[in-house]
């Protein structure tokens, strides 16, 4: 492989057909780019797709056009705006970071990778991406897409996650110090649109002649992976109580899963599942609860089956979420509301 030729092919391919994304530096551009936009998009994109994240990105910018505006926002309104993007710990880190930029840096993002790394919730990937894309500084931007591309170009046999340091080193060796932003975005485009996880579109790739996995005839089998432990399964019961003021909700404890978010009243979620006493203790009212179809939801570290119990009336120790505002709930609870609605024919 000739690294110089490979780099040129990938950059030429990128500059001819780069994805037009609202947070990006256009190909070849040296004009300033707002680091707030780059940082916000990177935090959102760590857990979801471009298609899913884009409306959230626009909504956040419309509501909080600067990092200082976001820093000044209340926790609950940012958490509600984040609903649907998953992993609320990231939303809490988003706020902590915005406030650190406001309080420690006068509302201006620092422009080096090292200083960016000092911000709360900003890890090596995000620091490198913001340094490269917003400030056009040389940085080794390596996410899962780039790991996959490197593992294929070099046919790395070490399985993930052990291969990570090797893949980072390979990416560092290929990075273009003359065009950091273009190079970072070119690799992102290649990984996202062509060198896809299951079925790489090698016929559309600018680099099959330089790709060891392509030469093997079966590039989709890279990256090699260690066998994974199965996700543990947990079970619980959730209550959908509909009253005159809407749906009964509770504020979850600030720490832990979905911490600080509004949620439906629920039992603990455990592998054994709750017994009758735990179910009675978690119910927001004594009612004639009816069974709806259970909710299946997958979290990072476990899968969850939630039995949905529905009723109408008033409850104790709850707040009320107005009808139509269910979209503010984390998706696992939104699914439960929909199940209960389906049962009553209300939607
Ligand atoms: Fe990925 Fe195929 Fe291109 Fe190799 S030739 S980098 S496997 S798309």
XYZ file of C-alpha atoms and ligand atoms in Angstrom:
355
model
C 0.000 0.000 0.000
C 1.161 3.513 -0.835
C -0.168 5.741 1.993
C 0.215 8.928 -0.019
C -1.781 7.535 -2.936
C -4.443 6.139 -0.613
C -4.812 9.476 1.177
C -5.130 11.347 -2.117
C -7.778 8.938 -3.424
C -9.882 9.188 -0.287
C -9.606 12.991 -0.157
C -10.442 13.376 -3.874
C -13.456 11.103 -3.457
C -14.612 13.081 -0.423
C -14.176 16.500 -2.055
C -16.165 15.370 -5.095
C -19.202 14.192 -3.130
C -19.014 15.128 0.554
C -22.197 14.824 2.574
C -23.721 18.249 3.160
C -24.344 18.288 6.920
C -25.346 21.430 8.811
C -22.534 21.275 11.380
C -19.731 20.650 8.947
C -16.810 22.510 7.488
C -17.369 22.396 3.693
C -14.693 20.485 1.743
C -11.552 22.554 1.156
C -12.851 25.446 3.276
C -10.557 27.319 5.642
C -13.360 29.603 6.862
C -14.085 29.574 10.614
C -16.613 27.022 11.826
C -18.595 27.429 15.048
C -17.155 24.858 17.491
C -20.466 24.828 19.373
C -22.167 23.299 16.334
C -19.422 20.728 15.836
C -19.349 19.746 19.506
C -23.153 19.543 19.778
C -23.404 17.369 16.675
C -20.616 15.068 17.830
C -22.246 14.498 21.215
C -25.566 13.725 19.525
C -24.020 11.499 16.864
C -22.213 9.310 19.359
C -25.443 7.525 20.055
C -27.636 7.864 17.026
C -27.679 8.291 13.254
C -27.342 11.477 11.210
C -30.962 11.184 10.078
C -32.236 10.854 13.632
C -29.951 13.501 15.147
C -30.448 16.253 12.549
C -33.892 17.496 13.721
C -32.600 17.543 17.315
C -29.559 19.492 16.208
C -31.726 22.152 14.545
C -34.099 22.278 17.509
C -31.244 22.771 19.991
C -29.678 25.518 17.871
C -32.991 27.305 17.429
C -33.630 27.234 21.158
C -30.050 27.699 22.380
C -28.087 29.373 19.573
C -24.841 29.666 21.546
C -23.013 27.553 24.084
C -23.693 30.233 26.696
C -27.424 30.115 25.985
C -27.312 26.358 26.501
C -25.276 26.770 29.696
C -27.930 29.143 31.055
C -30.798 26.728 30.325
C -32.467 24.758 33.126
C -31.568 21.100 33.583
C -35.125 19.864 33.144
C -35.751 21.685 29.853
C -32.512 20.363 28.338
C -33.301 16.838 29.550
C -36.752 17.078 27.983
C -35.299 18.352 24.694
C -32.852 15.435 24.742
C -35.608 12.815 25.141
C -35.424 10.421 22.217
C -31.651 10.742 21.860
C -31.030 8.156 24.601
C -28.267 7.980 27.235
C -29.264 10.875 29.455
C -25.831 10.851 31.077
C -24.690 12.494 27.873
C -27.256 15.268 28.242
C -26.033 15.903 31.763
C -22.457 16.017 30.482
C -23.577 18.301 27.665
C -24.831 20.809 30.216
C -21.779 20.416 32.435
C -19.527 21.061 29.454
C -21.502 24.095 28.267
C -21.307 25.556 31.782
C -17.561 24.894 31.963
C -17.066 26.719 28.643
C -19.119 29.617 29.996
C -17.504 29.745 33.436
C -13.909 28.761 32.707
C -13.421 29.998 29.147
C -15.659 33.051 28.933
C -18.154 31.299 26.658
C -15.510 30.520 24.000
C -14.523 26.928 23.224
C -10.792 26.305 23.658
C -9.131 25.585 20.312
C -6.666 22.812 21.144
C -7.291 19.114 21.584
C -5.575 19.137 24.993
C -7.707 21.987 26.352
C -10.884 20.472 24.899
C -10.057 17.218 26.702
C -10.173 19.135 29.987
C -13.885 19.857 29.548
C -16.413 17.627 31.347
C -17.732 14.773 29.249
C -15.341 15.480 26.378
C -13.390 12.308 25.615
C -10.552 11.723 23.187
C -12.839 11.243 20.195
C -14.888 14.418 20.693
C -11.808 16.512 21.505
C -10.096 15.310 18.345
C -13.197 15.826 16.195
C -13.770 19.397 17.407
C -10.056 20.266 17.065
C -9.960 18.897 13.519
C -13.323 20.041 12.164
C -13.876 23.350 13.963
C -10.250 24.501 14.196
C -8.645 22.527 11.339
C -5.928 21.297 13.692
C -4.142 17.980 13.104
C -5.855 15.352 15.265
C -6.378 11.613 15.085
C -10.183 11.332 14.957
C -11.030 7.670 15.581
C -14.534 6.383 16.207
C -16.131 3.030 15.395
C -16.401 3.941 11.707
C -12.723 4.777 11.441
C -11.753 1.638 13.364
C -13.726 -0.420 10.874
C -12.147 1.275 7.857
C -8.643 0.813 9.277
C -9.281 -2.814 10.196
C -10.279 -3.480 6.585
C -7.651 -1.406 4.777
C -4.949 -3.204 6.757
C -6.800 -6.530 7.333
C -6.063 -6.376 11.062
C -6.539 -9.840 12.552
C -6.570 -8.777 16.219
C -10.220 -8.764 17.348
C -11.935 -5.718 18.824
C -11.721 -4.340 21.417
C -8.090 -5.459 21.844
C -7.264 -4.074 18.386
C -8.093 -0.483 19.327
C -4.554 0.777 20.010
C -3.327 -0.802 16.779
C -6.173 0.734 14.778
C -5.522 4.157 16.324
C -1.870 3.911 15.377
C -2.755 2.952 11.797
C -5.191 5.887 11.582
C -2.522 8.253 12.944
C -0.117 7.060 10.278
C -2.587 7.842 7.499
C -3.958 11.175 8.796
C -3.301 14.180 6.569
C -1.677 17.011 8.581
C -2.263 19.417 5.672
C -6.057 19.030 5.687
C -7.172 17.871 9.140
C -10.852 18.775 8.805
C -11.221 17.305 5.333
C -9.418 14.134 6.335
C -11.551 13.598 9.445
C -14.773 14.181 7.532
C -13.595 12.053 4.581
C -13.047 9.041 6.837
C -16.401 9.635 8.541
C -18.112 9.678 5.117
C -16.270 6.597 3.940
C -17.210 4.632 7.054
C -20.803 5.823 7.151
C -21.757 5.547 3.474
C -19.454 3.040 1.762
C -17.379 0.967 4.160
C -20.522 0.058 6.078
C -20.601 -2.429 8.935
C -22.273 -5.445 7.350
C -22.047 -4.974 3.621
C -19.231 -2.693 2.469
C -20.011 -1.134 -0.937
C -16.526 -1.739 -2.294
C -17.607 -0.965 -5.860
C -18.191 2.653 -4.747
C -15.019 2.896 -2.691
C -12.108 5.050 -3.822
C -9.574 2.635 -2.372
C -10.226 -1.041 -3.211
C -6.799 -1.317 -4.810
C -5.228 -0.340 -1.474
C -7.497 -2.439 0.725
C -6.196 -5.721 2.127
C -9.672 -6.866 3.212
C -11.006 -6.288 -0.317
C -8.132 -8.344 -1.682
C -9.145 -11.190 0.639
C -12.512 -11.415 -1.123
C -14.590 -11.184 2.057
C -14.156 -7.648 3.469
C -17.402 -7.762 5.470
C -15.791 -10.159 7.955
C -13.610 -7.321 9.315
C -13.263 -6.009 11.948
C -12.635 -9.262 13.764
C -14.603 -9.444 16.993
C -14.226 -11.286 20.286
C -17.240 -13.397 21.187
C -19.614 -11.288 23.254
C -21.249 -12.157 26.496
C -25.027 -12.195 26.190
C -26.842 -9.163 27.635
C -28.565 -10.027 30.903
C -32.352 -9.798 30.854
C -34.247 -7.803 33.478
C -37.936 -7.543 34.186
C -40.180 -4.986 35.818
C -43.683 -3.556 35.935
C -44.621 -0.036 34.834
C -47.861 1.815 35.528
C -49.748 4.018 33.064
C -52.301 5.927 35.127
C -54.406 8.380 33.169
C -56.233 11.077 35.146
C -58.043 14.335 34.445
C -54.701 16.198 34.293
C -52.900 13.754 32.019
C -50.562 10.836 32.731
C -49.060 10.175 36.180
C -45.264 10.586 36.151
C -42.472 10.689 38.710
C -39.083 12.395 38.650
C -36.385 9.721 38.682
C -33.493 9.951 41.150
C -30.692 12.189 39.857
C -28.112 9.390 39.619
C -28.421 6.104 37.781
C -30.217 4.997 34.662
C -32.390 7.771 33.133
C -31.358 9.863 36.161
C -33.198 13.150 36.650
C -35.721 12.382 33.910
C -39.462 12.196 34.165
C -40.619 8.598 34.042
C -43.659 6.464 34.689
C -44.084 4.916 38.127
C -42.311 1.571 38.014
C -40.937 -1.233 40.139
C -37.197 -1.889 40.242
C -35.866 -3.723 37.203
C -34.110 -6.954 38.115
C -33.293 -10.344 36.669
C -35.705 -12.068 39.052
C -38.473 -9.521 38.377
C -40.698 -7.953 41.053
C -42.925 -9.976 43.370
C -46.558 -9.069 44.216
C -45.550 -6.896 47.179
C -43.044 -4.889 45.166
C -45.661 -4.377 42.466
C -48.267 -3.219 44.986
C -45.693 -0.929 46.632
C -44.747 0.754 43.373
C -48.321 1.297 42.140
C -49.321 4.981 42.280
C -52.886 4.077 43.303
C -55.042 1.142 44.279
C -56.919 0.478 41.090
C -58.238 -2.260 38.983
C -55.132 -2.440 36.801
C -55.465 -3.936 33.344
C -52.670 -5.681 31.440
C -51.406 -4.114 28.211
C -48.871 -5.654 25.834
C -45.431 -5.719 27.484
C -42.625 -3.414 26.358
C -39.269 -4.787 25.214
C -36.379 -2.346 25.402
C -32.630 -2.783 25.024
C -30.239 -0.738 27.133
C -26.468 -0.890 26.753
C -25.937 -3.336 29.586
C -29.184 -5.268 29.748
C -32.425 -5.952 27.936
C -35.664 -5.131 29.676
C -39.145 -6.609 29.553
C -41.662 -4.313 31.202
C -45.143 -5.492 31.982
C -47.514 -2.561 31.406
C -50.447 -2.042 33.781
C -52.993 0.636 32.889
C -55.841 2.327 34.748
C -57.726 5.614 35.009
C -58.137 7.870 38.027
C -56.145 9.924 40.522
C -52.865 8.836 42.142
C -50.568 9.607 45.084
C -47.042 10.999 45.061
C -47.076 11.715 41.334
C -46.903 14.664 38.957
C -49.052 14.920 35.864
C -47.824 15.129 32.325
C -50.335 16.844 30.067
C -51.840 14.792 27.257
C -49.798 15.245 24.108
C -46.538 15.818 26.020
C -45.647 12.104 26.181
C -42.836 12.781 23.699
C -40.890 14.325 26.624
C -40.616 10.882 28.199
C -37.643 8.581 27.639
C -38.491 6.150 24.871
C -38.912 3.115 27.133
C -41.761 4.914 28.938
C -43.182 6.384 25.757
C -43.508 2.829 24.441
C -45.459 1.878 27.575
C -47.833 4.848 27.137
C -48.407 3.799 23.534
C -49.111 0.226 24.595
C -51.728 1.456 27.073
C -53.234 3.780 24.458
C -53.420 0.913 21.991
C -55.263 -1.169 24.540
C -57.877 1.535 25.130
C -58.138 2.400 21.424
C -56.982 5.956 22.144
C -54.111 5.842 19.651
Fe -14.077 -0.726 2.918
Fe -14.399 -2.151 0.649
Fe -13.258 0.248 0.588
Fe -11.976 -1.814 1.673
S -12.575 -1.607 -0.487
S -12.120 0.265 2.506
S -13.671 -2.920 2.605
S -15.396 -0.209 1.143
